[in-house]
XYZ file of C-alpha atoms in Angstrom:
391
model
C -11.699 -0.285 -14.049
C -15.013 -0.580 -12.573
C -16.542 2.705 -11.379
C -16.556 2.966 -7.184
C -18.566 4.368 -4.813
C -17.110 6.849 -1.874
C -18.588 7.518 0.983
C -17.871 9.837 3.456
C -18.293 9.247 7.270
C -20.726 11.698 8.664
C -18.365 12.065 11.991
C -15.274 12.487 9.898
C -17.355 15.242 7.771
C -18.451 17.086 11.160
C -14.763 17.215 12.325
C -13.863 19.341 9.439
C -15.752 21.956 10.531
C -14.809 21.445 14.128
C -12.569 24.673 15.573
C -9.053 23.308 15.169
C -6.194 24.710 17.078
C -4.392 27.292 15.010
C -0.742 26.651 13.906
C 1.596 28.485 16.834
C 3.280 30.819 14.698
C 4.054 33.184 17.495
C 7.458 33.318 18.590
C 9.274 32.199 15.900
C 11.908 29.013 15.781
C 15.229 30.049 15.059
C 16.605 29.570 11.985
C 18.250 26.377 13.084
C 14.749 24.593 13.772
C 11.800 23.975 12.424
C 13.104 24.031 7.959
C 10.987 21.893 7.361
C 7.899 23.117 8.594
C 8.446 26.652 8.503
C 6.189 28.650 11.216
C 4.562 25.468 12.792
C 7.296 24.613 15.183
C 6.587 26.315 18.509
C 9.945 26.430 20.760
C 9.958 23.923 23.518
C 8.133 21.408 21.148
C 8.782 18.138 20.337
C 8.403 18.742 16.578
C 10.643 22.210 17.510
C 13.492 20.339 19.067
C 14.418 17.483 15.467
C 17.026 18.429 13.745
C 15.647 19.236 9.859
C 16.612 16.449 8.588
C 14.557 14.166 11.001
C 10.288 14.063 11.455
C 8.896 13.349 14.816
C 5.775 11.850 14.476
C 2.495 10.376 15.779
C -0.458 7.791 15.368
C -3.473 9.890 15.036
C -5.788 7.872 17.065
C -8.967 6.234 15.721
C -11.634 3.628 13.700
C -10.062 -0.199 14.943
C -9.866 -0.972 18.623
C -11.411 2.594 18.976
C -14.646 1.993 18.348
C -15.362 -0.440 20.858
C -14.227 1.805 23.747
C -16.332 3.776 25.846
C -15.582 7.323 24.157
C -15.902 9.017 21.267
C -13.549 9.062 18.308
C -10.493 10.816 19.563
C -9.129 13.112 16.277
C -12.823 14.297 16.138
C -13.835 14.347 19.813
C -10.780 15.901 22.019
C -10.037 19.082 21.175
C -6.921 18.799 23.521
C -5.771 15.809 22.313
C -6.042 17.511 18.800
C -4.092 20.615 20.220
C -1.235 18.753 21.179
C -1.013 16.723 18.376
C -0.462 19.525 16.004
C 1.712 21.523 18.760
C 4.145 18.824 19.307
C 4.593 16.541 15.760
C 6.080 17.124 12.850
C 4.261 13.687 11.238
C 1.209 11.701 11.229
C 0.023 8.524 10.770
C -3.385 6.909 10.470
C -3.568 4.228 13.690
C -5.997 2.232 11.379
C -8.141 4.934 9.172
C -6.215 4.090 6.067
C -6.006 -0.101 6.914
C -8.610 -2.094 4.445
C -11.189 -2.792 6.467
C -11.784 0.846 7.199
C -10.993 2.675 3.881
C -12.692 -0.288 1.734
C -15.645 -1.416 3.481
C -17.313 -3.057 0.956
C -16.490 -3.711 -3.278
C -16.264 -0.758 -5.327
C -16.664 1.146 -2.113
C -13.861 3.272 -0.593
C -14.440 5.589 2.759
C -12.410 8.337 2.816
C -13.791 10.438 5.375
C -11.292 10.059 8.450
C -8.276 9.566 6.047
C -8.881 13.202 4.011
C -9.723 14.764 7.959
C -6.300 13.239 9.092
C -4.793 15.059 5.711
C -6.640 17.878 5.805
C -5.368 18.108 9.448
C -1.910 17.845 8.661
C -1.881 20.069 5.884
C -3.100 22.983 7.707
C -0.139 22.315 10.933
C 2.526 21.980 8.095
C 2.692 18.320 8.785
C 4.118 15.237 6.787
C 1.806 12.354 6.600
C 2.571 8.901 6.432
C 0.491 5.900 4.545
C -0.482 2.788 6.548
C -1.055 0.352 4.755
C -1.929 -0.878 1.304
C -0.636 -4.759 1.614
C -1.154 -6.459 4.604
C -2.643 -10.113 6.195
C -4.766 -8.467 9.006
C -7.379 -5.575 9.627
C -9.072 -6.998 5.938
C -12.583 -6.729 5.402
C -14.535 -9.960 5.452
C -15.994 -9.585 2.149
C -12.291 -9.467 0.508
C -10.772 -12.545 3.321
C -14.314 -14.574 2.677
C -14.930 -13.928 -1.421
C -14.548 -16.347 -3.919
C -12.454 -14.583 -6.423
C -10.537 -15.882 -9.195
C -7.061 -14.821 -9.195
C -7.761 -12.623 -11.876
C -10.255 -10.874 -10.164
C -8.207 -10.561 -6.794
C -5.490 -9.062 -8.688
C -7.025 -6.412 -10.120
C -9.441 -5.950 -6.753
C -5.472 -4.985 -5.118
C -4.925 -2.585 -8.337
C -8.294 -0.576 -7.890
C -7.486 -0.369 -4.277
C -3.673 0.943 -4.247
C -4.409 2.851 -7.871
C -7.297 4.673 -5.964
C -5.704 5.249 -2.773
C -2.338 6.492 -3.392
C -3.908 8.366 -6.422
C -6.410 10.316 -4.250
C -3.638 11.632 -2.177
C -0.996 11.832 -5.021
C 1.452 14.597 -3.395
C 0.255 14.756 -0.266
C 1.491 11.441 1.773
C 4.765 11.578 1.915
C 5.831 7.645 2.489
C 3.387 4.456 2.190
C 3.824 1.257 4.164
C 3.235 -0.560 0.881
C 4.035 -3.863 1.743
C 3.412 -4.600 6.072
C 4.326 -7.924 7.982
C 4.733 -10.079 5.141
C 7.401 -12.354 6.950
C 7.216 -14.618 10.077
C 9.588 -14.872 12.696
C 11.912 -17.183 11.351
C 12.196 -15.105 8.036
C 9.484 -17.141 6.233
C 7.042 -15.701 3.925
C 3.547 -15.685 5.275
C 1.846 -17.830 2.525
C -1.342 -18.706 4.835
C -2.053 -15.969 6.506
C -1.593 -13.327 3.644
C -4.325 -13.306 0.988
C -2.172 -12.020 -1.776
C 1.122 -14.178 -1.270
C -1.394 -16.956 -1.078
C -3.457 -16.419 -3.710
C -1.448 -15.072 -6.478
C 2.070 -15.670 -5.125
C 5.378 -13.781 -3.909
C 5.196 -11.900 -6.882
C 2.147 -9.960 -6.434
C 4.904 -7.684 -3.755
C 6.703 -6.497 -6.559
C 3.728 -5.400 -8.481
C 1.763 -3.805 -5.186
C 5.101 -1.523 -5.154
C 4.896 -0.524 -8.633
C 1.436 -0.040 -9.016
C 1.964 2.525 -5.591
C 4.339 4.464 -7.506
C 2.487 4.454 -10.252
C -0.403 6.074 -8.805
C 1.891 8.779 -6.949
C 5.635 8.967 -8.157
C 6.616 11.596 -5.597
C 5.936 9.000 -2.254
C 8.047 7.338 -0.399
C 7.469 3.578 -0.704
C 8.202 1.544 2.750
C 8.457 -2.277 3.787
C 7.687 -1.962 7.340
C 7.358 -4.358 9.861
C 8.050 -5.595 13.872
C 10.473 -7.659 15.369
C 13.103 -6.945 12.216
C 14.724 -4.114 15.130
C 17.786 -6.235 15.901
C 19.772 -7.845 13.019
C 17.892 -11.387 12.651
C 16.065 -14.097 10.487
C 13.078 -11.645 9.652
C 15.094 -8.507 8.940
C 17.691 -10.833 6.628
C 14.689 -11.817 5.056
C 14.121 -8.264 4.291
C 17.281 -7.282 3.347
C 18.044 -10.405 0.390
C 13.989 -9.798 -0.640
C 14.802 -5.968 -0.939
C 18.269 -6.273 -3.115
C 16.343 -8.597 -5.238
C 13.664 -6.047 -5.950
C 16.098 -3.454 -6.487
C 18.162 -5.107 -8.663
C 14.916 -6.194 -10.627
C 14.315 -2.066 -10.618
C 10.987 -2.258 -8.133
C 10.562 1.087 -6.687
C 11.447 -0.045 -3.491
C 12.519 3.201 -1.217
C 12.765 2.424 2.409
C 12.637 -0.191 5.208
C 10.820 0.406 8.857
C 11.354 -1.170 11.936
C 7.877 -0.862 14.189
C 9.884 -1.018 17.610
C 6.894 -1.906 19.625
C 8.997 -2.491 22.770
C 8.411 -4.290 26.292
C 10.401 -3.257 29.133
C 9.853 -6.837 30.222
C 12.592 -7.616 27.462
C 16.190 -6.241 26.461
C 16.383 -3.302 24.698
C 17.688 -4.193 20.483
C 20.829 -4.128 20.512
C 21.745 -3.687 17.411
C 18.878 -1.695 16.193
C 20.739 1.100 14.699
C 23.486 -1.577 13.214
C 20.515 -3.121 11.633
C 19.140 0.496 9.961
C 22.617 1.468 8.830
C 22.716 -2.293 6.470
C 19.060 -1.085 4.747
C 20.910 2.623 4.627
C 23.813 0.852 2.820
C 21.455 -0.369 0.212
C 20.646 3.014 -0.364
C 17.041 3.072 1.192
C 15.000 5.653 3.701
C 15.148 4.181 7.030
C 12.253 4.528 9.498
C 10.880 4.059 12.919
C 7.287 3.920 12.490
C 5.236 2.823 16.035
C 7.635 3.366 18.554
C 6.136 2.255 22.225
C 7.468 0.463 25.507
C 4.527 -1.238 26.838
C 5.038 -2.132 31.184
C 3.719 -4.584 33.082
C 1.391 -2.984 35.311
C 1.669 -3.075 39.522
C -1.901 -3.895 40.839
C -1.993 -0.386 41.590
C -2.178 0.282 37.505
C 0.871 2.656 38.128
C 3.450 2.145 36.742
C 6.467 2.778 39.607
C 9.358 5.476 38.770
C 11.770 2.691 38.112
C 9.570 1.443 35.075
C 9.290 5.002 33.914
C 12.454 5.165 34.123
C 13.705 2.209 31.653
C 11.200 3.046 29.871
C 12.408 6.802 29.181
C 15.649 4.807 28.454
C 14.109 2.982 25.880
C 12.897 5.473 23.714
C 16.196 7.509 23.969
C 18.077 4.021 22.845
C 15.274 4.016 20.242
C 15.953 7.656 18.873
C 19.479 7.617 19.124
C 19.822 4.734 16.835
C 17.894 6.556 14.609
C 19.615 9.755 14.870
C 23.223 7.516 14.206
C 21.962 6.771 11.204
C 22.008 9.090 7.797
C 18.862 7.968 6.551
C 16.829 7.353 9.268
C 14.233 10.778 8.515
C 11.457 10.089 10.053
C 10.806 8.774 14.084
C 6.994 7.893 14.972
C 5.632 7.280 18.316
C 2.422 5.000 17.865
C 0.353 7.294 19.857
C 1.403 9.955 22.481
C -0.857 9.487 25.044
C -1.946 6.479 27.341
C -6.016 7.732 27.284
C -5.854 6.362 23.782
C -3.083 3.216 23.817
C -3.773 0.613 22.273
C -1.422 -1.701 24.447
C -4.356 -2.273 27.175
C -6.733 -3.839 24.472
C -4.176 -6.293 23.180
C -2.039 -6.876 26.188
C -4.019 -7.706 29.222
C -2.360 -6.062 32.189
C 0.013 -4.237 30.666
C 0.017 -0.460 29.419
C 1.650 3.011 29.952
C 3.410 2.528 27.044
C 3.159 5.944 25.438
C 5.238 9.495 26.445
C 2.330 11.415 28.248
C -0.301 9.942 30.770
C -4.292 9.403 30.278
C -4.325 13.143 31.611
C -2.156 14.157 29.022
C 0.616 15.114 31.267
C 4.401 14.160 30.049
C 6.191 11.979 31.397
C 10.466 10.832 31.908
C 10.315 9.544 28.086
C 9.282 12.635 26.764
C 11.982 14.579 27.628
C 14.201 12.272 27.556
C 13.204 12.173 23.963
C 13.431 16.053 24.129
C 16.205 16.129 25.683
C 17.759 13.798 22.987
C 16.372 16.162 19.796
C 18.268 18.649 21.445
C 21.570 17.192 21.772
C 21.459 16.001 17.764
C 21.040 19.815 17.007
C 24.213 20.585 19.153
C 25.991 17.986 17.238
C 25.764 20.009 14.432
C 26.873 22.871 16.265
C 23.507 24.352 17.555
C 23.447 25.157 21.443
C 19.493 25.127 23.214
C 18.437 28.615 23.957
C 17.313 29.389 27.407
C 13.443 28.645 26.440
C 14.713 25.007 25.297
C 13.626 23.002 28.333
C 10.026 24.899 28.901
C 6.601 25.363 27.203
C 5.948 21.796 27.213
């Protein structure tokens, strides 16, 4: 393997030494909350209110669409937004810090700065972290879409970068999105638009998840994808690709649904029968960039009826979830509409997150609250009196 280069990104390198808000260890959770991150869960939380067997998480907002707004980075910049990340989640993922085109910027050249500040982060807040994403068609640097490689040569270009990345944080990144969008709607394989399937063929999946394990046996390793919520061509593609793996022994561990949602369109129906068929197979389940995108009144706000579905939503969303064993892990793809990315990509349309540009909550996130709460009383656990304050 040739020798690489890393560089670090001054900003990301400044943010470490940035005054981070402590842990909230005051007040302890009961003994019924909070197991799995033991004196980070602050009661009235988000991250407080999951039952132990289930992470709440967050996009940490940052490098893609981010850098062509009019503000600064966000996880370096906003010490609020940084507060409340931290206060209220349990998870994180990288919105597009650990995506090629910002980790691998050029050949034999990784940057890790943002990626070890979003781990560092995590670490000290008693946070999982999830992986995204080692194998995908978009967000790839042009000098890897535009090279002339031989096969042999783009192979082993996908080894160095999965070997290196999952080995730098080997133990610390609890699941990977290994293998991301690699089917169309109708359940086809993307052959054109995905450099590897194209290049060197279906095959090359199986190897990208054993050369991730390889390089960390302890992760997690995820298919993950949208518009495979409801049972359908694209998630049966899934589901006969993922028995073949296993029964060929790939260390395939979980499947994700993305659950970018529109209240313009019907809620998934049959989004937790969907997760329980993956369960069955005896995978992690996952909802990894849960929104609910609005069409905007020209007024840009949205009217309490749209807050309202949408607050229905992402209970529907979280409740499938929670019906389902192995469904440990529930991810909001961002938490705030200051940072969205739904305006940049859908013209006229936004809102989509639980808490407003001003950081202020809105119906979804307590109805999501509200729904964390009732799992733990399922089990037996009534809310104490504090349960519905201290946002």
């Amino acid at each position: 393997m040739k020798p690489v280069r890393l560089i670090t990104a001054t900003l990301a390198a400044a943010a470490l030494s940035i005054p981070l808000a402590a842990p909230a260890s005051a007040d302890p959770a009961p003994d019924h909350r909070g197991h799995n991150h033991p004196g980070h869960a602050k009661p009235g939380t988000l991250r407080w209110a999951a039952p132990d067997d289930l992470v709440i998480g967050t996009a940490v907002a940052g490098g893609g669409h981010h850098l062509e707004q009019d503000y600064p980075d966000p996880f370096t910049s906003d010490k609020e937004y940084r507060k409340l990340l931290a206060r209220h989640f349990s998870s994180v993922s990288a919105e597009n810090q650990m995506k090629w085109e910002y980790i691998h910027p050029a050949r034999g050249e990784y940057d890790f700065g943002m990626a070890d500040a979003i781990v560092e982060f995590a670490e000290r807040h008693g946070q999982d972290v999830r992986g995204h994403t080692l194998f995908w068609h978009s967000q790839n640097p042009a000098w890897l879409e535009e090279g002339d490689f031989t096969d042999e040569e783009l192979r082993e270009i996908l080894h160095d970068h999965i070997t290196t990345v999952v080995g730098r944080y080997e133990g610390r990144i609890d699941q990977w999105d290994v293998a991301n969008e690699i089917f169309d709607s109708s359940g086809e394989l993307r052959t054109e638009e995905n450099i590897w399937i194209r290049e060197l063929g279906p095959g090359i999946i199986a190897d990208a998840f054993r050369w991730a394990h390889e390089a960390d046996p302890s992760a997690e390793l995820y298919f993950n994808d949208y518009g495979v919520e409801d049972v359908n061509a694209k998630s049966d593609a899934y589901y006969e690709l993922i028995r073949e793996l296993l029964a060929d022994d790939v260390p395939v561990h979980g499947f994700s649904a993305q659950v970018h949602l529109s209240t313009q369109y019907g809620f998934p129906g049959s989004l937790e029968e969907n997760l329980q068929r993956f369960d069955d197979l005896g995978l992690g389940t996952a909802l990894t960039e849960v929104d609910v995108r609005m069409r905007l009144p020209e007024s840009g706000e949205p009217t309490p009826e749209q807050l309202e579905q949408q607050a229905d939503y992402y209970e529907q969303a979280l409740s499938a979830c929670l019906g389902v064993e192995g469904c440990g892990s529930f991810t909001i793809w961002g938490f705030t509409d200051k940072y969205s990315w739904v305006p940049v990509f859908f013209e006229g349309e936004g809102s989509a997150t639980i808490m407003d540009g001003q950081f202020t909550p809105k119906p979804s996130y307590f109805a999501l609250k509200s729904t964390l709460l009732e799992a733990g009383d399922d089990h037996g656990w009534g809310p104490p009196p504090w349960a519905g304050r201290d946002w």
